Coordinates of C-alpha atoms in Angstrom, one line a residue:
M1 CA 65.5 21.8 11.8
G2 CA 65.9 24.6 9.2
S3 CA 64.5 24.2 5.7
H4 CA 68.0 24.7 4.2
F5 CA 69.1 21.5 6.0
I6 CA 66.0 19.6 4.7
Q7 CA 66.8 20.9 1.2
E8 CA 70.4 19.6 1.6
A9 CA 69.1 16.2 2.7
S10 CA 66.6 16.0 -0.2
E11 CA 69.5 16.4 -2.6
A12 CA 71.7 13.8 -0.9
C13 CA 72.5 10.3 -2.3
F14 CA 71.5 7.3 -0.2
N15 CA 73.2 4.7 -2.4
G16 CA 76.1 4.2 0.0
C17 CA 77.5 7.7 0.5
C18 CA 74.7 8.7 2.9
S19 CA 73.4 5.4 4.1
S20 CA 72.1 5.2 7.6
P21 CA 74.9 5.2 10.2
F22 CA 73.3 2.3 12.0
S23 CA 73.1 0.0 9.0
T24 CA 76.5 -1.6 9.5
Q25 CA 75.7 -2.9 13.0
S26 CA 75.1 -6.6 13.6
L27 CA 71.5 -6.5 14.9
T28 CA 68.5 -8.6 15.7
H29 CA 65.1 -7.7 14.1
K30 CA 62.0 -7.3 16.2
Q31 CA 59.3 -8.9 14.0
E32 CA 56.4 -7.0 15.3
E33 CA 58.0 -3.6 14.9
D34 CA 59.5 -4.5 11.5
H35 CA 56.0 -5.4 10.3
E36 CA 54.7 -2.1 11.5
F37 CA 57.4 0.0 9.8
S38 CA 57.6 -2.1 6.6
I39 CA 54.7 -0.1 5.1
I40 CA 56.3 3.3 5.7
T41 CA 60.1 2.8 5.5
T42 CA 62.3 2.4 2.5
G43 CA 65.8 2.5 3.9
T44 CA 67.9 0.9 6.6
S45 CA 67.3 2.6 9.9
F46 CA 68.0 1.9 13.5
L47 CA 64.2 2.3 13.9
T48 CA 63.8 -1.2 12.7
R49 CA 66.9 -2.6 14.3
D50 CA 67.7 -3.8 17.8
I51 CA 70.6 -1.3 18.3
K52 CA 71.2 0.0 21.8
F53 CA 72.9 3.2 23.1
T54 CA 74.5 3.0 26.5
S55 CA 75.7 6.5 27.1
Q56 CA 75.0 10.0 26.0
E57 CA 78.3 10.1 24.3
S58 CA 77.4 7.1 22.1
L59 CA 74.4 8.9 20.6
P60 CA 74.8 9.9 16.9
S61 CA 75.0 13.6 16.1
L62 CA 72.0 15.8 15.2
H63 CA 73.0 15.7 11.5
T64 CA 73.4 11.9 11.5
S65 CA 70.2 11.3 13.3
F66 CA 68.3 13.5 10.9
Y67 CA 69.5 11.4 8.0
D68 CA 68.3 8.4 9.9
L69 CA 64.9 10.0 10.3
I70 CA 64.5 10.6 6.5
T71 CA 65.9 7.2 5.8
A72 CA 63.0 5.7 7.8
F73 CA 60.5 8.3 6.7
P74 CA 61.4 9.8 3.3
D75 CA 58.1 11.6 3.1
Y76 CA 59.2 13.9 6.0
L77 CA 61.2 15.8 3.4
Q78 CA 57.9 16.9 1.9
T79 CA 57.0 18.8 5.1
N80 CA 59.6 21.5 4.7
Q81 CA 56.9 24.1 4.4
A82 CA 56.3 23.7 8.1
D83 CA 60.0 24.5 8.8
H84 CA 59.8 27.6 6.7
L85 CA 56.7 28.8 8.6
R86 CA 58.4 28.1 11.9
S87 CA 61.5 30.1 10.9
T88 CA 59.6 33.1 9.5
E89 CA 56.4 33.2 11.6
Y90 CA 57.2 31.5 14.9
Q91 CA 60.7 32.7 15.6
N92 CA 60.1 32.3 19.4
L93 CA 60.2 28.5 18.7
S94 CA 63.5 28.6 16.9
Y95 CA 66.6 26.7 18.1
S96 CA 68.3 30.0 19.0
S97 CA 65.7 30.6 21.6
S98 CA 66.8 27.3 23.2
H99 CA 63.4 26.3 24.6
V100 CA 61.5 23.2 23.6
L101 CA 57.8 23.3 24.4
L102 CA 56.3 19.8 24.5
N103 CA 54.3 20.1 27.7
H104 CA 51.0 21.1 26.3
T105 CA 48.0 20.3 28.5
G106 CA 45.4 20.8 25.7
Q107 CA 44.9 21.8 22.1
Q108 CA 47.7 24.1 21.1
Q109 CA 46.4 25.5 17.9
P110 CA 47.4 29.2 17.7
L111 CA 45.0 31.8 16.4
F112 CA 47.9 34.1 15.4
S113 CA 51.6 33.8 14.6
Y114 CA 54.4 35.1 16.7
S115 CA 55.6 37.6 14.1
Q116 CA 52.0 38.9 13.8
S117 CA 51.8 39.5 17.6
I118 CA 55.0 41.5 17.7
S119 CA 54.5 43.6 14.6
G120 CA 52.3 46.2 16.2
S121 CA 52.7 46.3 20.0
D122 CA 53.3 44.0 23.0
Q123 CA 49.7 43.8 24.0
S124 CA 47.3 41.0 23.1
L125 CA 45.6 41.1 19.7
F126 CA 42.2 40.7 21.3
T127 CA 40.6 41.3 24.7
L128 CA 38.0 39.2 26.5
S129 CA 34.9 40.5 28.3
F130 CA 33.1 38.3 30.8
K131 CA 29.4 37.7 31.6
Q132 CA 27.6 35.3 33.9
V133 CA 24.5 33.6 32.5
S134 CA 21.9 31.7 34.5
S135 CA 20.4 29.2 32.1
G136 CA 20.9 27.3 28.8
E137 CA 18.4 29.6 27.1
E138 CA 20.4 32.7 28.2
L139 CA 23.6 31.0 27.2
L140 CA 22.5 30.4 23.6
S141 CA 20.9 33.8 23.4
F142 CA 24.2 35.4 24.4
A143 CA 26.0 33.3 21.7
T144 CA 23.8 34.9 19.0
E145 CA 24.6 38.5 20.1
E146 CA 27.6 39.3 18.0
S147 CA 29.6 42.2 16.6
R148 CA 31.0 42.0 13.1
F149 CA 34.4 40.9 14.5
Q150 CA 32.8 38.2 16.7
T151 CA 30.8 37.0 13.7
R152 CA 34.0 36.7 11.7
M153 CA 35.8 34.9 14.5
R154 CA 33.0 32.4 14.9
R155 CA 32.8 31.7 11.2
R156 CA 36.6 31.3 11.0
I157 CA 36.8 28.9 13.9
T158 CA 33.7 27.0 12.9
S159 CA 35.2 26.5 9.4
F160 CA 38.6 25.5 10.9
M161 CA 36.9 22.9 13.0
N162 CA 35.1 21.5 9.9
L163 CA 31.7 22.2 11.4
E164 CA 28.6 23.5 9.7
E165 CA 27.9 27.1 10.8
S166 CA 24.1 26.6 10.5
E167 CA 24.3 23.5 12.6
Y168 CA 26.1 24.6 15.8
H169 CA 26.1 27.4 18.3
M170 CA 29.6 28.5 19.4
I171 CA 30.1 29.8 22.9
L172 CA 33.5 31.2 24.0
T173 CA 34.7 30.4 27.5
Q174 CA 37.7 31.4 29.7
D175 CA 39.5 28.1 28.9
R176 CA 38.8 24.5 28.2
S177 CA 38.0 23.7 31.8
S178 CA 35.3 26.4 31.9
A179 CA 33.6 24.8 28.9
F180 CA 33.4 21.5 30.8
K181 CA 32.0 23.3 33.8
I182 CA 29.3 25.1 31.8
L183 CA 28.1 21.9 30.2
A184 CA 28.1 20.0 33.5
E185 CA 26.0 22.7 35.1
L186 CA 23.5 23.1 32.3
Y187 CA 23.2 19.5 31.1
C188 CA 19.9 17.9 31.9
F189 CA 21.2 15.3 34.4
K190 CA 17.8 15.2 36.1
T191 CA 16.2 13.6 33.1
C192 CA 19.4 12.0 31.7
P193 CA 21.1 10.8 34.9
N194 CA 24.2 9.2 33.5
L195 CA 27.8 10.3 32.8
L196 CA 30.3 8.1 31.1
T197 CA 33.9 9.2 30.4
V198 CA 36.7 7.7 28.3
Y199 CA 40.0 9.0 29.7
N200 CA 43.1 6.9 30.5
Y201 CA 44.7 9.9 32.3
E202 CA 43.7 12.3 35.0
D203 CA 42.2 15.4 33.4
E204 CA 41.4 18.5 35.5
A205 CA 38.6 19.6 33.3
V206 CA 36.9 16.2 33.2
E207 CA 37.3 15.9 37.0
E208 CA 35.5 19.2 37.4
M209 CA 32.6 17.9 35.3
I210 CA 32.5 14.7 37.4
R211 CA 32.5 16.7 40.7
I212 CA 29.7 18.9 39.5
S213 CA 27.6 15.8 38.4
E214 CA 28.2 14.1 41.7
K215 CA 26.9 17.1 43.6
K216 CA 23.7 16.5 41.6
G217 CA 23.5 12.9 42.7
I218 CA 25.0 11.4 39.5
K219 CA 27.4 8.5 39.9
A220 CA 29.9 8.9 37.0
K221 CA 31.1 5.8 35.2
A222 CA 34.4 5.5 33.3
A223 CA 36.0 3.2 30.7
E224 CA 38.8 0.9 31.7
F225 CA 42.1 0.6 29.9
S226 CA 44.5 -2.3 29.4
W227 CA 48.1 -2.3 30.5
P228 CA 50.6 -1.4 29.2
S229 CA 49.0 -0.5 25.8
T230 CA 46.4 1.8 27.6
E231 CA 43.9 0.8 25.0
I232 CA 40.1 0.6 25.8
V233 CA 38.9 -2.6 27.3
S234 CA 36.3 -2.9 24.6
E235 CA 33.9 -5.4 26.1
K236 CA 33.5 -3.5 29.4
L237 CA 32.9 -0.2 27.6
K238 CA 30.4 -1.7 25.3
R239 CA 28.4 -3.1 28.2
K240 CA 28.4 0.3 29.9
I241 CA 27.1 2.0 26.8
T242 CA 24.4 -0.6 25.9
R243 CA 23.3 -1.9 29.4
S244 CA 21.0 1.0 30.0
K245 CA 19.0 0.0 26.9
R246 CA 18.4 -3.5 28.2
R247 CA 17.3 -2.1 31.5
R248 CA 15.2 0.6 29.9
D249 CA 17.2 3.2 31.9
K250 CA 17.5 6.8 30.8
R251 CA 20.6 7.8 29.0
G252 CA 23.1 10.6 29.7
L253 CA 26.3 12.2 28.5
F254 CA 29.1 10.3 26.8
V255 CA 32.4 12.1 27.0
F256 CA 34.8 10.9 24.4
P257 CA 38.3 12.3 23.3
L258 CA 39.2 10.0 20.2
Q259 CA 42.8 10.1 21.4
S260 CA 44.6 10.1 24.7
L261 CA 46.4 13.5 25.3
V262 CA 49.0 11.7 27.4
T263 CA 49.7 8.3 25.8
G264 CA 48.7 8.9 22.2
A265 CA 46.3 5.9 22.2
S266 CA 43.7 6.2 19.4
Y267 CA 40.1 5.1 19.7
S268 CA 37.6 4.2 17.1
Y269 CA 34.9 6.5 15.8
S270 CA 32.5 3.6 16.2
W271 CA 32.2 4.3 20.0
M272 CA 30.5 7.6 19.2
S273 CA 28.1 5.9 16.8
L274 CA 27.4 3.2 19.4
A275 CA 26.6 5.8 22.0
H276 CA 24.3 7.6 19.7
E277 CA 22.5 4.4 18.7
N278 CA 21.9 3.9 22.4
E279 CA 20.5 7.4 22.8
W280 CA 23.4 9.0 24.6
H281 CA 24.3 12.6 24.0
V282 CA 27.9 12.7 22.8
L283 CA 30.5 15.3 23.8
L284 CA 33.6 15.2 21.7
D285 CA 36.7 16.5 23.3
T286 CA 39.2 17.6 20.6
S287 CA 42.1 18.5 23.0
A288 CA 44.2 15.6 21.9
L289 CA 43.6 16.0 18.2
S290 CA 46.2 17.5 15.8
S291 CA 45.5 20.8 14.1
K292 CA 43.6 19.4 11.1
D293 CA 42.3 16.1 12.4
M294 CA 38.7 17.4 12.3
E295 CA 38.9 17.0 8.5
T296 CA 39.2 13.2 8.8
L297 CA 36.5 11.2 7.2
G298 CA 35.0 9.9 10.4
L299 CA 34.6 13.3 11.9
S300 CA 33.2 14.8 8.7
L301 CA 30.5 12.2 8.7
F302 CA 29.7 12.2 12.4
R303 CA 28.3 15.2 14.2
P304 CA 28.5 15.2 18.0
D305 CA 25.9 16.9 20.2
F306 CA 28.6 18.9 21.9
L307 CA 32.2 19.6 21.0
I308 CA 34.9 21.3 23.2
C309 CA 38.1 22.7 21.8
S310 CA 40.6 25.4 22.8
F311 CA 42.9 27.9 21.2
T312 CA 46.0 29.7 22.3
E313 CA 46.7 33.2 21.1
V314 CA 50.3 32.6 20.0
L315 CA 52.1 29.3 20.0
G316 CA 54.6 29.2 22.9
Q317 CA 52.6 31.3 25.3
D318 CA 50.8 30.1 28.3
D319 CA 47.4 28.3 27.9
S320 CA 45.8 31.3 29.7
S321 CA 46.5 33.5 26.7
G322 CA 43.7 31.9 24.7
F323 CA 40.2 30.7 25.3
G324 CA 37.9 27.6 25.1
C325 CA 35.1 26.9 22.8
L326 CA 31.9 25.0 23.5
F327 CA 29.9 24.0 20.4
V328 CA 26.3 23.0 20.9
K329 CA 24.4 21.3 18.1
K330 CA 21.3 23.3 17.6
S331 CA 19.1 20.2 17.4
S332 CA 20.5 19.1 20.8
S333 CA 20.2 22.5 22.6
Q334 CA 17.2 21.3 24.6
A335 CA 19.6 19.1 26.6
L336 CA 20.9 22.3 28.3
S337 CA 17.7 22.6 30.3
E338 CA 18.9 22.1 33.9
A339 CA 16.7 24.0 36.4
P340 CA 18.4 27.1 37.9
E341 CA 18.0 25.7 41.5
L342 CA 20.1 22.7 40.5
I343 CA 23.1 24.9 39.5
T344 CA 25.9 24.0 42.0
N345 CA 27.9 27.2 41.5
P346 CA 26.6 30.2 39.4
A347 CA 30.3 31.3 38.9
N348 CA 30.8 28.3 36.7
L349 CA 28.4 29.8 34.1
T350 CA 30.8 32.5 33.0
V351 CA 31.1 33.1 29.2
V352 CA 33.2 35.5 27.3
K353 CA 33.2 37.8 24.2
A354 CA 36.3 38.7 22.2
E355 CA 37.0 42.1 20.7
P356 CA 40.0 43.5 18.9
A357 CA 42.5 45.0 21.4
R358 CA 43.7 47.9 19.3
K359 CA 41.1 50.6 19.8
T360 CA 42.2 52.5 16.8
E361 CA 40.7 49.8 14.7
N362 CA 37.8 49.1 16.9
D363 CA 35.2 46.7 15.5
E364 CA 32.3 48.9 16.6
T365 CA 33.8 52.3 15.7
T366 CA 36.4 52.2 12.9
L367 CA 34.6 49.5 11.0
G368 CA 31.2 51.1 11.5
Q369 CA 32.5 54.4 10.2
S370 CA 34.2 52.6 7.4
S371 CA 30.9 51.1 6.3
L372 CA 29.3 54.6 6.3
D373 CA 32.2 56.0 4.3
H374 CA 31.7 53.2 1.8
E375 CA 27.9 53.9 1.7
E376 CA 28.6 57.6 0.9
D377 CA 31.1 56.5 -1.8
H378 CA 28.3 54.3 -3.1
N379 CA 25.8 57.1 -3.3
A380 CA 28.4 59.4 -4.9
A381 CA 29.7 56.9 -7.5
S382 CA 26.6 54.8 -7.9
T383 CA 28.5 51.6 -7.1
S384 CA 26.6 48.4 -6.5
A385 CA 25.6 47.0 -3.2
T386 CA 27.8 44.0 -3.9
D387 CA 30.8 46.3 -4.2
I388 CA 30.1 47.7 -0.8
V389 CA 29.9 44.3 0.8
E390 CA 33.2 43.3 -0.9
V391 CA 35.0 46.4 0.4
E392 CA 33.6 45.9 3.9
E393 CA 34.8 42.3 3.9
E394 CA 38.3 43.4 2.8
D395 CA 38.4 46.0 5.6
D396 CA 37.2 43.3 8.1
K397 CA 40.0 41.0 7.0
A398 CA 42.5 43.9 7.3
L399 CA 41.5 44.4 10.9
I400 CA 42.9 41.1 12.1
E401 CA 44.1 38.0 10.4
F402 CA 43.9 34.6 12.1
R403 CA 47.3 33.7 10.6
G404 CA 47.8 30.7 12.9
L405 CA 44.7 29.1 11.6
D406 CA 45.7 30.1 8.0
H407 CA 49.0 28.4 8.5
A408 CA 47.5 25.1 9.6
D409 CA 45.1 25.2 6.7
S410 CA 47.9 25.8 4.3
L411 CA 49.8 22.8 5.6
G412 CA 46.7 20.6 5.5
L413 CA 45.8 17.3 7.1
V414 CA 48.0 15.1 5.1
L415 CA 51.2 17.1 5.6
I416 CA 50.7 17.7 9.3
S417 CA 49.8 14.0 9.9
R418 CA 52.8 12.8 8.0
R419 CA 55.1 15.1 9.9
L420 CA 53.8 14.2 13.3
K421 CA 53.8 10.5 12.6
S422 CA 57.4 10.6 11.5
L423 CA 58.6 12.5 14.5
T424 CA 56.5 10.6 17.0
L425 CA 57.5 7.1 15.8
W426 CA 61.2 8.1 15.6
L427 CA 61.2 9.5 19.1
V428 CA 59.4 6.4 20.5
R429 CA 62.0 4.1 18.9
A430 CA 64.9 6.3 19.8
L431 CA 63.9 6.3 23.5
T432 CA 63.6 2.5 23.6
C433 CA 67.1 2.2 22.2
L434 CA 68.6 3.5 25.4
K435 CA 70.0 0.8 27.6
H436 CA 72.0 0.9 30.8
P437 CA 75.6 -0.2 30.4
G438 CA 76.9 -3.5 31.8
S439 CA 75.8 -7.1 31.7
H440 CA 72.4 -6.8 33.2
Q441 CA 70.2 -9.9 33.2
P442 CA 67.6 -9.4 31.9
E443 CA 68.5 -6.3 29.8
M444 CA 68.0 -3.1 31.8
Y445 CA 66.3 -0.5 29.6
L446 CA 66.4 3.2 30.5
V447 CA 63.0 4.0 29.2
K448 CA 59.7 2.1 29.3
I449 CA 56.9 3.4 27.1
C450 CA 53.4 3.5 28.7
G451 CA 50.9 3.2 25.9
P452 CA 51.2 2.4 22.2
K453 CA 54.7 2.1 20.9
T454 CA 55.4 2.1 17.1
R455 CA 51.9 1.6 15.8
P456 CA 51.3 4.0 12.9
K457 CA 47.8 4.7 14.0
R458 CA 48.6 6.6 17.2
G459 CA 48.5 10.2 18.3
P460 CA 51.4 12.6 18.7
S461 CA 51.6 12.2 22.5
I462 CA 54.1 9.9 24.2
S463 CA 54.2 8.8 27.9
F464 CA 57.1 7.0 29.4
N465 CA 59.1 6.4 32.6
V466 CA 62.8 6.5 33.3
F467 CA 64.4 3.7 35.3
D468 CA 67.9 3.7 36.9
W469 CA 70.5 0.9 36.5
Q470 CA 69.0 -0.9 39.5
G471 CA 65.5 -0.9 37.9
E472 CA 64.1 1.8 40.3
K473 CA 61.7 4.3 38.7
V474 CA 62.9 7.9 38.6
D475 CA 60.2 10.2 39.9
P476 CA 58.6 11.8 36.8
S477 CA 58.4 15.1 38.6
V478 CA 62.2 15.0 39.0
V479 CA 62.6 14.3 35.3
V480 CA 60.3 17.2 34.4
R481 CA 62.2 19.5 36.8
L482 CA 65.6 18.6 35.3
A483 CA 64.3 19.0 31.8
E484 CA 63.1 22.5 32.6
R485 CA 66.7 23.3 33.6
E486 CA 67.7 22.3 30.1
K487 CA 64.9 24.5 28.8
I488 CA 62.9 21.5 27.7
G489 CA 59.2 21.6 28.6
L490 CA 57.9 18.2 29.5
R491 CA 54.8 17.3 31.6
C492 CA 54.2 15.0 34.6
A493 CA 50.8 13.2 34.2
Y494 CA 48.9 10.4 35.8
L495 CA 47.4 7.4 34.0
Q496 CA 44.2 6.1 35.6
K497 CA 41.4 3.5 35.2
I498 CA 44.1 0.9 34.3
S499 CA 43.1 -2.7 34.5
R500 CA 45.9 -5.2 34.5
I501 CA 44.8 -8.8 34.0
G502 CA 47.0 -11.4 35.7
K503 CA 46.9 -15.0 36.8
D504 CA 46.8 -15.8 40.5
K505 CA 49.6 -18.1 41.6
K506 CA 47.4 -20.3 43.7
K507 CA 44.5 -20.4 41.2
S508 CA 46.0 -20.4 37.8
N509 CA 42.7 -20.2 36.0
E510 CA 41.4 -17.3 38.0
K511 CA 42.0 -13.7 36.8
Q512 CA 42.3 -10.7 39.0
N513 CA 41.8 -7.0 38.2
L514 CA 44.3 -4.6 39.6
S515 CA 43.4 -0.9 39.5
L516 CA 46.5 1.1 38.6
R517 CA 47.4 4.8 38.9
V518 CA 50.7 5.4 37.2
S519 CA 52.7 8.6 37.1
V520 CA 54.5 9.2 33.8
V521 CA 56.5 11.8 31.9
S522 CA 54.4 13.0 28.9
V523 CA 55.6 14.6 25.6
R524 CA 53.1 16.3 23.3
L525 CA 54.2 17.2 19.7
G526 CA 52.4 19.9 17.7
F527 CA 52.2 21.0 14.1
M528 CA 55.2 23.3 14.6
T529 CA 57.4 20.7 16.3
N530 CA 60.6 19.9 14.4
F531 CA 63.4 17.4 14.5
D532 CA 65.6 19.6 16.6
D533 CA 62.9 19.4 19.4
V534 CA 62.6 15.6 19.5
F535 CA 66.4 15.2 19.2
R536 CA 67.0 17.4 22.2
V537 CA 64.4 15.4 24.2
W538 CA 66.3 12.2 23.3
G539 CA 69.6 13.7 24.3
F540 CA 68.3 14.9 27.6
V541 CA 66.8 11.5 28.5
S542 CA 70.0 9.8 27.6
R543 CA 71.7 11.7 30.5
F544 CA 70.0 9.4 32.9
L545 CA 72.3 6.6 31.6
D546 CA 74.9 8.2 33.9
A547 CA 74.2 6.4 37.2
D548 CA 75.2 9.5 39.1
F549 CA 73.2 12.1 37.1
V550 CA 70.2 12.3 39.4
E551 CA 72.4 12.2 42.6
K552 CA 74.6 15.0 41.2
E553 CA 71.5 17.1 40.6
K554 CA 70.2 16.5 44.0
W555 CA 73.4 17.7 45.6
R556 CA 73.5 20.6 43.3
K557 CA 70.0 21.6 44.3
K558 CA 70.9 21.3 48.0
A559 CA 74.0 23.5 47.4
L560 CA 72.0 26.2 45.7
E561 CA 69.4 26.2 48.5
K562 CA 72.1 26.5 51.1
N563 CA 73.7 29.4 49.3
K564 CA 70.3 31.2 49.0
S565 CA 69.7 30.7 52.8
C566 CA 73.1 32.3 53.5
D567 CA 72.4 35.4 51.4

């Protein structure tokens, strides 16, 4: 939503003239959710009420809904700087472009802004060159061979990730999945033959790591998650982390994401500490974290052995437009000592280097010549060496700005977190306010949230399923396909490692574990997401309240296919 509208809202009066449109309803409170919101809400909002909407037509307008958002989350008005940046630097995400992108499969922090990418030419701002290495030693050696541009990029990204430059090596990879492959190939599974992962959803990159480790004879273990909260089953994970100490077994690699990229479930930092205490190497996967989450207290105090992140070139482009990063703690680099004969696929050991794409400002030519020019000026004018360095640094910055990182830094951890929490909790509650019309017993809700609902401590990802008026689940792939027709990018994902505890009817005291694999629709909010985006998602999902909506679309698809076949 535009910053002018937020300014209008911030000047509005809420003492009756602009009260929440839902406050006059006769409603029943939900005690648990009221308690969760009581800390962060100051006005009367349908977020804390048991109001239900039974048709798309019954939904309030965008303007009315926005006032409801700021009634529940008045601090959202303080995030208008993000709306200004979106309108001036990320015009491709504006409402006029009519495409909502909430289907991210990984970290979507852009290196550059959209306006920056179109200011010069249509080509990429940087190019990637590829090299295949054969060992951990060669990998780390390759990481230290840098041009000035590569040094600046490494320093900028390392700083953005809140890591100490002197403490970590940074290796660029083709994408996030490639970083997982490299670590799986080079990690010393022969001497540390254990792999323990903590993912409540199927992740292609993690699955690649598991497949590689299995080829090496490693039987991977995984955490289990409760249903429907998708939280970690703590006792089981604790036993898996600590059991090897009691048995005097060798440790291995503990792969931990801190948040679920699909459900938004958040996990405690203490799991990483417990793993380290039990002599595991810890890999932190930051793909589910928000732009500035690496500045949180827990991460600033805890340094993982390995860290994987990824960046896109410009927000709104395909994931393939960026690259992945593998950070290796220098004191843990000896763990990348797998023997060459144990490498399952040499192609997995492909690393990349980045260079500026515009040859007229080439890092090795123009900047090199620039430094010579400055040296000549120094000799002629007897300027100090410090002046030369300062001029060179200015030229280096002029070469290419990482404006996407700069924007996230300017917004900061508090503002981004406040904005994402407001939008995420509003959308969760709005989705659960959709109910099929009629006198269903029990009440037939359109949407069921899979994962945490309105807990303030949750990530900006939401997973849910849509059910028709008969209680039948609508295939998530159908929901995603229909959303794409409306230019709304959602994602179909699969929850895994779900343990549901239930009582057997014949033996009431006996519990049984049921392993579940659940397909869901997933929504992922980012630091440039605005209220327009989440409102459009809500409006789209409400269309399923029409009992004939899916059937109409099926017939429409058949008609289009028939017309194509006749052409």
